[in-house]
Amino acid sequence: MNFDVARHNMVVEQLEERGIADSRVLEAMDWVRRHEFVPGPLLSQSYDDRALPIELEQTISQPYTVAFMCEAARLTADDKVLEIGTGTGYCAAVLSLLTREVHTVERLEPLYLSAAERLTRLGFRNVRCYFDDGTLGLPSEAPFNAIVCTAGAESLPEGYQKQLADGGRIVIPVGINSRQEMIRITRCGDQFRHENLGTFGFVPLVADTES
Ligand code: SAH
């Protein structure tokens, strides 16, 4: 299998043709070798149009979903971004090409360890990984220009709005039973504008008090 060809086809057929228009996002999706993040036995499915299972009942998100969230976050090259739910580190890698700094939090230690190792090995130097409960955000590094949550939340975690810089955006799937509405919240001074960007399916965001 030629992964470079498969990845380029993914960008054209799954992203561009479905409306992803931000050229920086499309380039980043073409650059990051998704097959480096996919578990060995599923390698041949690396560029399929779907989420794939990883360890501990988690997933690597569908390429379209990653591109959609990155585009929705309206990132600039100077932004400092918080990602909740590192998983494999794939989305963090894409974010790292679009922004100045990425901080990514994962609550499952084996996933945190392997993503941190993988991102270092692949040379994504502007990503820092944390083993923690991301429902709290990451107060020590706030404020952020964008917060991208890659797990489905039942409701917006309390601290996120406070950790957002003026003009900043939160992109978060909110809902239950693997069916969420993608919400974008934009901060303008003390005002927070909420927009619904459509329906998606995610593994749940789990607060550590629940586990
Ligand atoms: N961004 C990932 C996909 C993530 S799947 C990728 O590109 O591969 C969602 C991830 O969120 C899972 O790894 C899950 O363990 C993690 N997660 C769930 N609840 C969390 C929490 N409270 N804090 C941090 N991570 C959490």
Short mmCIF file of C-alpha atoms and ligand atoms in Angstrom, two decimals:
data_model
loop_
_atom_site.label_atom_id
_atom_site.label_comp_id
_atom_site.label_asym_id
_atom_site.label_seq_id
_atom_site.Cartn_x
_atom_site.Cartn_y
_atom_site.Cartn_z
CA MET A 1 0.00 0.00 0.00
CA ASN A 2 1.30 3.45 -0.90
CA PHE A 3 0.47 5.53 2.15
CA ASP A 4 1.38 8.85 0.52
CA VAL A 5 -1.11 8.28 -2.30
CA ALA A 6 -3.77 7.03 0.14
CA ARG A 7 -3.28 10.11 2.30
CA HIS A 8 -3.52 12.49 -0.60
CA ASN A 9 -6.73 10.78 -1.78
CA MET A 10 -8.08 11.09 1.75
CA VAL A 11 -7.47 14.84 1.68
CA VAL A 12 -9.21 15.29 -1.65
CA GLU A 13 -12.12 12.86 -1.29
CA GLN A 14 -12.88 12.94 2.44
CA LEU A 15 -11.97 16.53 3.24
CA GLU A 16 -11.98 18.92 0.28
CA GLU A 17 -14.97 17.38 -1.45
CA ARG A 18 -16.91 17.52 1.83
CA GLY A 19 -16.28 21.18 2.39
CA ILE A 20 -13.05 21.56 4.38
CA ALA A 21 -11.68 24.70 2.75
CA ASP A 22 -8.89 26.01 5.00
CA SER A 23 -5.75 25.38 2.96
CA ARG A 24 -3.53 25.25 6.07
CA VAL A 25 -5.71 22.49 7.53
CA LEU A 26 -5.66 20.56 4.25
CA GLU A 27 -1.88 20.85 4.05
CA ALA A 28 -1.43 19.71 7.65
CA MET A 29 -3.71 16.71 7.04
CA ASP A 30 -1.62 15.86 3.97
CA TRP A 31 1.61 16.21 5.92
CA VAL A 32 0.91 14.16 9.06
CA ARG A 33 1.45 10.44 8.44
CA ARG A 34 -1.68 9.05 10.06
CA HIS A 35 -0.36 5.50 9.68
CA GLU A 36 2.31 6.30 12.30
CA PHE A 37 -0.51 6.73 14.83
CA VAL A 38 -2.67 3.72 13.93
CA PRO A 39 -2.22 0.36 15.74
CA GLY A 40 -0.16 -2.15 13.72
CA PRO A 41 -2.95 -4.62 12.90
CA LEU A 42 -5.08 -1.81 11.40
CA LEU A 43 -2.31 -0.22 9.37
CA SER A 44 -3.96 -0.88 6.02
CA GLN A 45 -7.03 1.08 7.22
CA SER A 46 -5.02 4.17 8.18
CA TYR A 47 -6.62 6.40 5.55
CA ASP A 48 -10.13 4.94 5.70
CA ASP A 49 -13.03 7.30 6.25
CA ARG A 50 -13.66 6.29 9.87
CA ALA A 51 -12.47 6.37 13.45
CA LEU A 52 -10.36 3.32 14.35
CA PRO A 53 -10.13 1.51 17.68
CA ILE A 54 -6.94 1.90 19.74
CA GLU A 55 -6.04 0.57 23.20
CA LEU A 56 -8.34 0.79 26.22
CA GLU A 57 -11.56 1.13 24.22
CA GLN A 58 -10.56 4.52 22.84
CA THR A 59 -10.32 5.66 19.22
CA ILE A 60 -8.24 7.65 16.78
CA SER A 61 -10.77 10.10 15.35
CA GLN A 62 -12.00 10.00 11.76
CA PRO A 63 -9.82 12.21 9.52
CA TYR A 64 -12.81 14.38 8.59
CA THR A 65 -13.58 15.02 12.26
CA VAL A 66 -9.99 16.08 13.00
CA ALA A 67 -9.96 18.44 10.00
CA PHE A 68 -13.41 19.79 10.87
CA MET A 69 -12.40 20.62 14.46
CA CYS A 70 -9.10 22.18 13.40
CA GLU A 71 -10.90 24.35 10.86
CA ALA A 72 -13.67 25.24 13.32
CA ALA A 73 -11.07 26.40 15.85
CA ARG A 74 -9.93 29.12 13.38
CA LEU A 75 -6.30 28.68 14.36
CA THR A 76 -3.50 31.08 13.55
CA ALA A 77 0.21 30.30 13.49
CA ASP A 78 0.69 32.29 16.68
CA ASP A 79 -1.94 30.52 18.80
CA LYS A 80 -1.44 28.60 22.02
CA VAL A 81 -3.82 25.64 22.00
CA LEU A 82 -5.11 23.17 24.56
CA GLU A 83 -6.29 19.76 23.37
CA ILE A 84 -8.26 17.51 25.70
CA GLY A 85 -7.95 13.79 24.93
CA THR A 86 -4.50 13.09 23.46
CA GLY A 87 -5.36 9.50 22.49
CA THR A 88 -2.77 8.53 19.88
CA GLY A 89 -1.49 12.10 19.50
CA TYR A 90 -2.72 12.34 15.90
CA CYS A 91 -4.87 15.43 16.32
CA ALA A 92 -2.15 17.03 18.47
CA ALA A 93 0.29 16.50 15.58
CA VAL A 94 -2.08 18.19 13.13
CA LEU A 95 -2.66 21.05 15.59
CA SER A 96 1.08 21.47 16.06
CA LEU A 97 1.51 22.35 12.38
CA LEU A 98 -1.22 24.97 12.59
CA THR A 99 -0.19 26.77 15.76
CA ARG A 100 2.73 27.94 17.90
CA GLU A 101 2.20 25.68 20.90
CA VAL A 102 0.02 22.68 21.71
CA HIS A 103 -0.67 21.40 25.22
CA THR A 104 -2.52 18.09 25.25
CA VAL A 105 -4.02 16.25 28.22
CA GLU A 106 -4.85 12.53 28.49
CA ARG A 107 -6.36 10.74 31.49
CA LEU A 108 -5.25 7.18 30.60
CA GLU A 109 -1.59 6.72 31.46
CA PRO A 110 -0.66 4.10 28.82
CA LEU A 111 -2.07 6.36 26.07
CA TYR A 112 -0.33 9.42 27.50
CA LEU A 113 3.01 7.56 27.60
CA SER A 114 2.80 6.15 24.09
CA ALA A 115 1.57 9.42 22.55
CA ALA A 116 4.32 11.42 24.26
CA GLU A 117 6.95 8.96 23.02
CA ARG A 118 5.50 8.93 19.49
CA LEU A 119 5.22 12.72 19.16
CA THR A 120 8.83 13.15 20.35
CA ARG A 121 10.09 10.42 18.03
CA LEU A 122 8.29 11.96 15.04
CA GLY A 123 9.72 15.40 15.83
CA PHE A 124 6.61 17.36 16.87
CA ARG A 125 8.58 19.64 19.16
CA ASN A 126 5.92 22.22 19.98
CA VAL A 127 3.59 19.70 21.64
CA ARG A 128 3.65 19.10 25.38
CA CYS A 129 1.77 16.10 26.83
CA TYR A 130 0.17 15.90 30.26
CA PHE A 131 -1.24 12.95 32.21
CA ASP A 132 -4.23 14.49 33.96
CA ASP A 133 -8.00 14.96 34.04
CA GLY A 134 -8.74 17.32 31.17
CA THR A 135 -12.20 18.21 32.45
CA LEU A 136 -10.31 20.74 34.55
CA GLY A 137 -8.59 22.25 31.53
CA LEU A 138 -4.96 23.17 32.23
CA PRO A 139 -5.01 26.21 34.54
CA SER A 140 -1.20 26.31 34.87
CA GLU A 141 -0.82 27.14 31.15
CA ALA A 142 -3.93 29.30 30.60
CA PRO A 143 -4.96 31.44 28.83
CA PHE A 144 -5.36 29.61 25.52
CA ASN A 145 -6.38 30.98 22.13
CA ALA A 146 -8.21 27.74 21.46
CA ILE A 147 -9.39 24.69 23.43
CA VAL A 148 -10.18 21.63 21.33
CA CYS A 149 -11.85 18.77 23.15
CA THR A 150 -11.70 15.44 21.30
CA ALA A 151 -13.95 13.48 23.67
CA GLY A 152 -17.72 13.89 24.00
CA ALA A 153 -18.75 15.93 27.06
CA GLU A 154 -22.17 15.72 28.72
CA SER A 155 -21.93 19.45 29.28
CA LEU A 156 -19.29 22.14 28.95
CA PRO A 157 -16.72 21.64 31.74
CA GLU A 158 -16.77 24.58 34.12
CA GLY A 159 -13.23 25.89 33.83
CA TYR A 160 -12.84 26.10 30.08
CA GLN A 161 -14.35 29.54 29.48
CA LYS A 162 -12.15 31.06 32.19
CA GLN A 163 -9.05 29.59 30.52
CA LEU A 164 -9.84 31.16 27.17
CA ALA A 165 -8.04 34.31 25.99
CA ASP A 166 -10.11 37.17 24.61
CA GLY A 167 -11.11 36.27 21.05
CA GLY A 168 -10.42 32.60 21.82
CA ARG A 169 -12.49 29.62 20.66
CA ILE A 170 -13.57 26.38 22.34
CA VAL A 171 -14.56 23.53 20.04
CA ILE A 172 -16.24 20.71 21.92
CA PRO A 173 -18.70 17.91 21.15
CA VAL A 174 -21.51 18.01 23.73
CA GLY A 175 -24.08 15.26 24.22
CA ILE A 176 -24.58 11.67 25.38
CA ASN A 177 -24.64 8.11 23.98
CA SER A 178 -21.95 8.68 21.33
CA ARG A 179 -24.05 11.40 19.72
CA GLN A 180 -22.89 14.95 20.23
CA GLU A 181 -23.44 18.40 18.83
CA MET A 182 -20.21 20.15 17.92
CA ILE A 183 -20.30 23.46 19.75
CA ARG A 184 -18.02 26.41 19.09
CA ILE A 185 -17.83 29.01 21.82
CA THR A 186 -16.12 32.29 20.97
CA ARG A 187 -15.03 34.70 23.67
CA CYS A 188 -15.53 38.40 23.11
CA GLY A 189 -14.61 40.19 26.34
CA ASP A 190 -16.96 38.83 28.97
CA GLN A 191 -19.41 37.53 26.37
CA PHE A 192 -19.40 33.95 25.07
CA ARG A 193 -21.09 33.25 21.76
CA HIS A 194 -22.28 29.64 21.23
CA GLU A 195 -22.75 28.09 17.77
CA ASN A 196 -23.91 24.58 16.89
CA LEU A 197 -21.84 23.16 14.02
CA GLY A 198 -23.60 19.81 13.58
CA THR A 199 -23.80 16.24 14.90
CA PHE A 200 -20.81 13.93 15.50
CA GLY A 201 -20.01 10.77 17.47
CA PHE A 202 -17.22 10.58 20.09
CA VAL A 203 -16.02 8.39 22.94
CA PRO A 204 -17.00 10.01 26.25
CA LEU A 205 -15.09 12.62 28.21
CA VAL A 206 -14.71 11.00 31.63
CA ALA A 207 -14.07 13.10 34.71
CA ASP A 208 -11.77 11.29 37.13
CA THR A 209 -14.30 11.53 39.93
CA GLU A 210 -16.58 9.29 37.80
CA SER A 211 -14.10 6.47 37.17
N1 SAH B 1 -7.36 13.15 19.82
C1 SAH B 1 -7.24 11.71 19.73
C2 SAH B 1 -8.57 10.97 19.77
C3 SAH B 1 -9.05 10.97 21.11
S1 SAH B 1 -10.30 9.83 21.61
C4 SAH B 1 -6.48 11.29 18.49
O1 SAH B 1 -6.25 12.12 17.62
O2 SAH B 1 -6.11 10.13 18.42
C5 SAH B 1 -10.64 10.67 23.15
C6 SAH B 1 -9.55 10.59 24.19
O3 SAH B 1 -9.98 11.38 25.28
C7 SAH B 1 -9.29 9.19 24.74
O4 SAH B 1 -7.92 8.89 24.64
C8 SAH B 1 -9.72 9.31 26.21
O5 SAH B 1 -8.95 8.51 27.09
C9 SAH B 1 -9.50 10.79 26.47
N2 SAH B 1 -10.24 11.34 27.60
C10 SAH B 1 -11.49 11.04 28.03
N3 SAH B 1 -11.79 11.76 29.13
C11 SAH B 1 -10.69 12.54 29.40
C12 SAH B 1 -10.38 13.48 30.40
N4 SAH B 1 -11.23 13.79 31.39
N5 SAH B 1 -9.17 14.08 30.36
C13 SAH B 1 -8.27 13.81 29.38
N6 SAH B 1 -8.51 12.90 28.41
C14 SAH B 1 -9.70 12.27 28.41
#
